[in-house]
Coordinates of C-alpha atoms in Angstrom, one line a residue:
X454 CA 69.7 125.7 87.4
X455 CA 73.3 124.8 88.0
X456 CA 74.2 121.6 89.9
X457 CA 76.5 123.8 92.0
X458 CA 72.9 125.2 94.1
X459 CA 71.6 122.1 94.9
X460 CA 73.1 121.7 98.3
X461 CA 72.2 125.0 99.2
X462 CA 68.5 124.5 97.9
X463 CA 68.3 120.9 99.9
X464 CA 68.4 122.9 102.5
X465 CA 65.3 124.5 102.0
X466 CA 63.1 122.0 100.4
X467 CA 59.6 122.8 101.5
X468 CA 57.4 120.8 103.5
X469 CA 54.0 120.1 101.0
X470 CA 51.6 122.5 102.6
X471 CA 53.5 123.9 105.0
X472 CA 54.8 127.5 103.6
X473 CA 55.0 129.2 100.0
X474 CA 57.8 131.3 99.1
X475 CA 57.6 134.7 97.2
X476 CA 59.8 137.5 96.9
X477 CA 60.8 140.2 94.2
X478 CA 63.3 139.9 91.4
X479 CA 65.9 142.8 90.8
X480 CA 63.9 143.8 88.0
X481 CA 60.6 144.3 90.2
X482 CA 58.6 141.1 89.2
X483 CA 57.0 139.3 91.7
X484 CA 57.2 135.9 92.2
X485 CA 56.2 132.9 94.3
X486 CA 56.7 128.9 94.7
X487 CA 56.7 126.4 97.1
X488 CA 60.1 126.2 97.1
X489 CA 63.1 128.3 97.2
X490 CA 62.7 130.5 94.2
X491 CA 65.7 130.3 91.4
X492 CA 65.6 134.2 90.4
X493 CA 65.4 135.2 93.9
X494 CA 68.5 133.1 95.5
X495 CA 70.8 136.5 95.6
X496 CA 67.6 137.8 97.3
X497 CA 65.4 137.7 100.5
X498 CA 62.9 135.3 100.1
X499 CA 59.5 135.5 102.5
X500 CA 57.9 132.2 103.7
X501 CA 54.2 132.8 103.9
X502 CA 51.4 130.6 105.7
X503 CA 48.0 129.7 104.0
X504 CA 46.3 133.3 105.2
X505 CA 49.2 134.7 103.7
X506 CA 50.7 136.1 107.3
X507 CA 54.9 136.0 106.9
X508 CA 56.4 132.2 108.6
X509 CA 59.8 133.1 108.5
X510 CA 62.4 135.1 106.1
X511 CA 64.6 132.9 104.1
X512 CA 68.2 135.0 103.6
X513 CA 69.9 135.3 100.0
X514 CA 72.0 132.5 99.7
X515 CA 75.5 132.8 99.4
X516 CA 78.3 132.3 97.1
X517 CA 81.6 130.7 98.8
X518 CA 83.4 134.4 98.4
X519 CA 80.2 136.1 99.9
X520 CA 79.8 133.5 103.2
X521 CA 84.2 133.6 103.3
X522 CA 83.3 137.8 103.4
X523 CA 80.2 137.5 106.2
X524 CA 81.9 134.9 108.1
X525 CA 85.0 137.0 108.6
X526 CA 82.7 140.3 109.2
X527 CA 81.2 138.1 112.2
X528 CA 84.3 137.1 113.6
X529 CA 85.5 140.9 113.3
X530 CA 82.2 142.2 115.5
X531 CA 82.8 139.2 117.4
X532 CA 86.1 140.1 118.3
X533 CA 85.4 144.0 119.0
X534 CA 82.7 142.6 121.6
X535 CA 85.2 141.0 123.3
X536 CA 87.4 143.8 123.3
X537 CA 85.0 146.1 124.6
X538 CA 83.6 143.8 127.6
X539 CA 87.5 143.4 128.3
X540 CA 87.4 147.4 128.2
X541 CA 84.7 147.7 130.4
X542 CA 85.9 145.0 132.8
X543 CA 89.5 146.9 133.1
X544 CA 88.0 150.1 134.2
X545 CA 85.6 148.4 136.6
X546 CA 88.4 146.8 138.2
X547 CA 90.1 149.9 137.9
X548 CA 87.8 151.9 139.8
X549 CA 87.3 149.3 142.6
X550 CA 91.0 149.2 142.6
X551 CA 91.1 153.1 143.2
X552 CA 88.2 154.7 144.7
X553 CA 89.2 158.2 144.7
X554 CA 92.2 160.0 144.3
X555 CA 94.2 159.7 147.4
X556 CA 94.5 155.3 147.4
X557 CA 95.7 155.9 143.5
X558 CA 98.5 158.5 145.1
X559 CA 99.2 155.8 147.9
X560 CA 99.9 153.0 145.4
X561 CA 101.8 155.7 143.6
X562 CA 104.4 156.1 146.4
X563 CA 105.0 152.8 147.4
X564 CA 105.3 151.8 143.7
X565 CA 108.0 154.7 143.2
X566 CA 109.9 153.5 147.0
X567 CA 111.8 150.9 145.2
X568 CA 113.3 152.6 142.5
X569 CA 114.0 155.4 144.8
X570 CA 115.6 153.6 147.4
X571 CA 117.5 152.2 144.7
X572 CA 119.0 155.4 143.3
X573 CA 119.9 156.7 146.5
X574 CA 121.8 153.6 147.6
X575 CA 123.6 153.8 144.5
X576 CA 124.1 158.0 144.9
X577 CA 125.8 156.9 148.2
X578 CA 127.8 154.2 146.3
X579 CA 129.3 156.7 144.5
X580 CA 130.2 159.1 147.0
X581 CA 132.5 155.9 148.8
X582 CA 133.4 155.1 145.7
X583 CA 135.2 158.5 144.8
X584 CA 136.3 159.0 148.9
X585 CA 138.1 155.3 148.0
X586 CA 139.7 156.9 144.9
X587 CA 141.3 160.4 146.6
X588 CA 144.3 157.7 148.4
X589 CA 144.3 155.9 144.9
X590 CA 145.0 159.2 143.3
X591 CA 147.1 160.5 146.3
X592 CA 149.8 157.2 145.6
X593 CA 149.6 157.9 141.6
X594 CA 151.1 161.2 142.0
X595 CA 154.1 159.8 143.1
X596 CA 154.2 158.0 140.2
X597 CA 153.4 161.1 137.4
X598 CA 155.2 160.4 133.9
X599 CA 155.7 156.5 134.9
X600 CA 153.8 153.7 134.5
X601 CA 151.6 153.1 137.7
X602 CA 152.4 150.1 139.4
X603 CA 150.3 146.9 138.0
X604 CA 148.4 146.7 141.7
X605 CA 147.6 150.7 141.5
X606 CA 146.5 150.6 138.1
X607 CA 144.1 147.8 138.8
X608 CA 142.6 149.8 141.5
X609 CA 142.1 152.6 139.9
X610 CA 140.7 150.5 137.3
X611 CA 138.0 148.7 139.3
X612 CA 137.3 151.7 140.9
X613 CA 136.4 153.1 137.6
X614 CA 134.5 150.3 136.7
X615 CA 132.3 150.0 139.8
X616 CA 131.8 154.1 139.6
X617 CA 130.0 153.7 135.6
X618 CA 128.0 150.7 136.9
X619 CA 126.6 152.7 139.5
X620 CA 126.3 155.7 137.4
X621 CA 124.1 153.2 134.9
X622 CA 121.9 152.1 137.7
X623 CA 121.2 155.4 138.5
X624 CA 120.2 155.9 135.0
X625 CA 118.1 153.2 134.9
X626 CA 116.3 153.7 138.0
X627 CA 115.8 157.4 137.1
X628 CA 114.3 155.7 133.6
X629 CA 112.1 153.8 136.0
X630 CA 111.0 156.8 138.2
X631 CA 109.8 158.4 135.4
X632 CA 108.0 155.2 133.8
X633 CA 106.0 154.5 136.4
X634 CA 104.9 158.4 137.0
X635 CA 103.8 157.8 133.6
X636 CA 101.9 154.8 134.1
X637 CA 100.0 156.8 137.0
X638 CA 99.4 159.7 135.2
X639 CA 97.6 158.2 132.1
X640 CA 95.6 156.4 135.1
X641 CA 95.2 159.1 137.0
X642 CA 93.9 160.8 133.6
X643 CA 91.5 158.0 132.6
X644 CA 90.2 157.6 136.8
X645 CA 89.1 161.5 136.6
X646 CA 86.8 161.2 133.9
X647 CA 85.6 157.4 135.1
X648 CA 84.7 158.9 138.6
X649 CA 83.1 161.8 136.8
X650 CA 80.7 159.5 135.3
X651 CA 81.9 158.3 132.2
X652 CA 80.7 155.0 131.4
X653 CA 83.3 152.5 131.7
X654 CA 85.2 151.1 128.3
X655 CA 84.4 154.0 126.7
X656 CA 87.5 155.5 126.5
X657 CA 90.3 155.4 123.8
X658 CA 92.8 152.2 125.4
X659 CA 95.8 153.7 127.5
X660 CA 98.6 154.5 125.8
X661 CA 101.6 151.6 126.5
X662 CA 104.3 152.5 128.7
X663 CA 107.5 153.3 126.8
X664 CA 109.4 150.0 128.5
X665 CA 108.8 147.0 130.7
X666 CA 108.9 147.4 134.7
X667 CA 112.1 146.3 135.7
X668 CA 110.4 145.3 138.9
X669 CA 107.2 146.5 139.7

C-alpha cells in the first residue's frame, strides 16, 4: 500500500460491525473486507449489512488527474444546465412578450420608425442641400478657368461636406433598417415554431445580429 492512499482510505475507515466491503477485481476474483479493499480502489466497492442486503456503494477512488477530469466534466454539465434553463427562460419571455403574430409586427414598426424617420429627414437634407448649391454653381460660372473666389469656394466646399454626411447617414440608417428586419425575422422564425408547440429552449440559439443597434 503506498502512503499516497491513505488520505483517501481515512475516509472510509469502517465502523467495527457496521458494514463489510466486497467487490470484484479486474481479473474476476471476488473479494471482501471490513474496510476499503486495496485491489478494488480503481473499482466500485459494495458496503453490505450483516444479512448481506447492499448499505451503500463506495465509488473507485480517484487519482488527482482522474478527479481534475470529473470535476471539470461536472462543471461542463453544470454549465449546459444553466444554458439551457437560460434557453428556456428567453423563449418563455419571448412568447409572453409576443403572443401571436400581429403584437411581434407592432413592435416591428415602431422599432423600424426611428431609423425611418431618420433617413427621410436626411433624404430632405439633401434635396436643400443641392437647391442651396444651384446659386453656388450659378456664381462659379462666372468665374470658369479662374480660381473661385476664397468665400465661393468655401461654400461649395461645406456644401459638399454636409451633402456626404447626409449621404452616410442615410447609409447607416438603411444598415439599420435592414438590421432590425433581421432581428425580427429570425424571431419571427423561432415564435412560429414556439407557438406551434415546440417546447421552449429547444431550439438551436438565434443567430447574432450582424452589428450593434445604434439606438434601439
Amino acid at each position: 500500500m503506498t502512503t499516497a492512499l491513505a488520505p483517501a482510505w481515512a475516509q472510509h475507515e469502517p465502523i467495527a460491525g457496521r458494514g463489510i466491503y466486497t467487490c470484484t477485481t479486474p481479473d474476476g476474483r471476488r473479494l471482501t473486507g471490513d474496510r476499503p479493499i486495496p485491489e478494488c480502489l480503481g473499482r466500485e466497492q459494495r458496503i453490505l449489512n450483516a444479512d448481506g442486503s447492499t448499505r451503500s456503494i463506495l465509488p473507485p477512488f480517484l487519482s488527482p488527474e482522474e478527479r481534475a477530469a470529473k470535476e471539470a466534466a461536472e462543471r461542463r454539465a453544470a454549465a449546459e444546465r444553466i444554458a439551457q434553463q437560460d434557453a428556456i427562460r428567453r423563449d418563455r419571455l419571448l412568447m409572453q412578450r409576443y403572443p401571436n403574430e400581429a403584437s411581434h409586427q407592432r413592435a416591428r414598426t415602431l422599432a423600424l420608425e426611428d431609423a425611418q424617420k431618420s433617413v427621410r429627414g436626411s433624404e430632405r437634407r439633401v434635396k436643400d442641400l443641392t437647391a442651396e448649391r444651384k446659386p453656388l454653381l450659378d456664381e462659379a460660372e462666372f468665374y470658369k478657368g479662374k480660381a473661385l473666389p476664397p468665400k465661393l469656394k468655401q461654400q461649395l466646399d461645406a456644401n459638399d461636406a454636409a451633402v456626404e454626411a447626409q449621404k452616410t447617414l442615410i447609409e447607416n440608417q438603411k444598415a439599420e433598417v435592414v438590421r432590425i428586419n433581421g432581428v425580427f425575422d429570425a424571431e419571427l422564425k423561432r415564435l412560429r415554431k414556439l407557438w406551434a408547440g415546440t417546447a421552449p429552449g429547444s431550439l438551436p440559439p438565434a443567430e447574432p445580429p450582424s452589428r450593434a443597434a445604434s439606438g434601439g
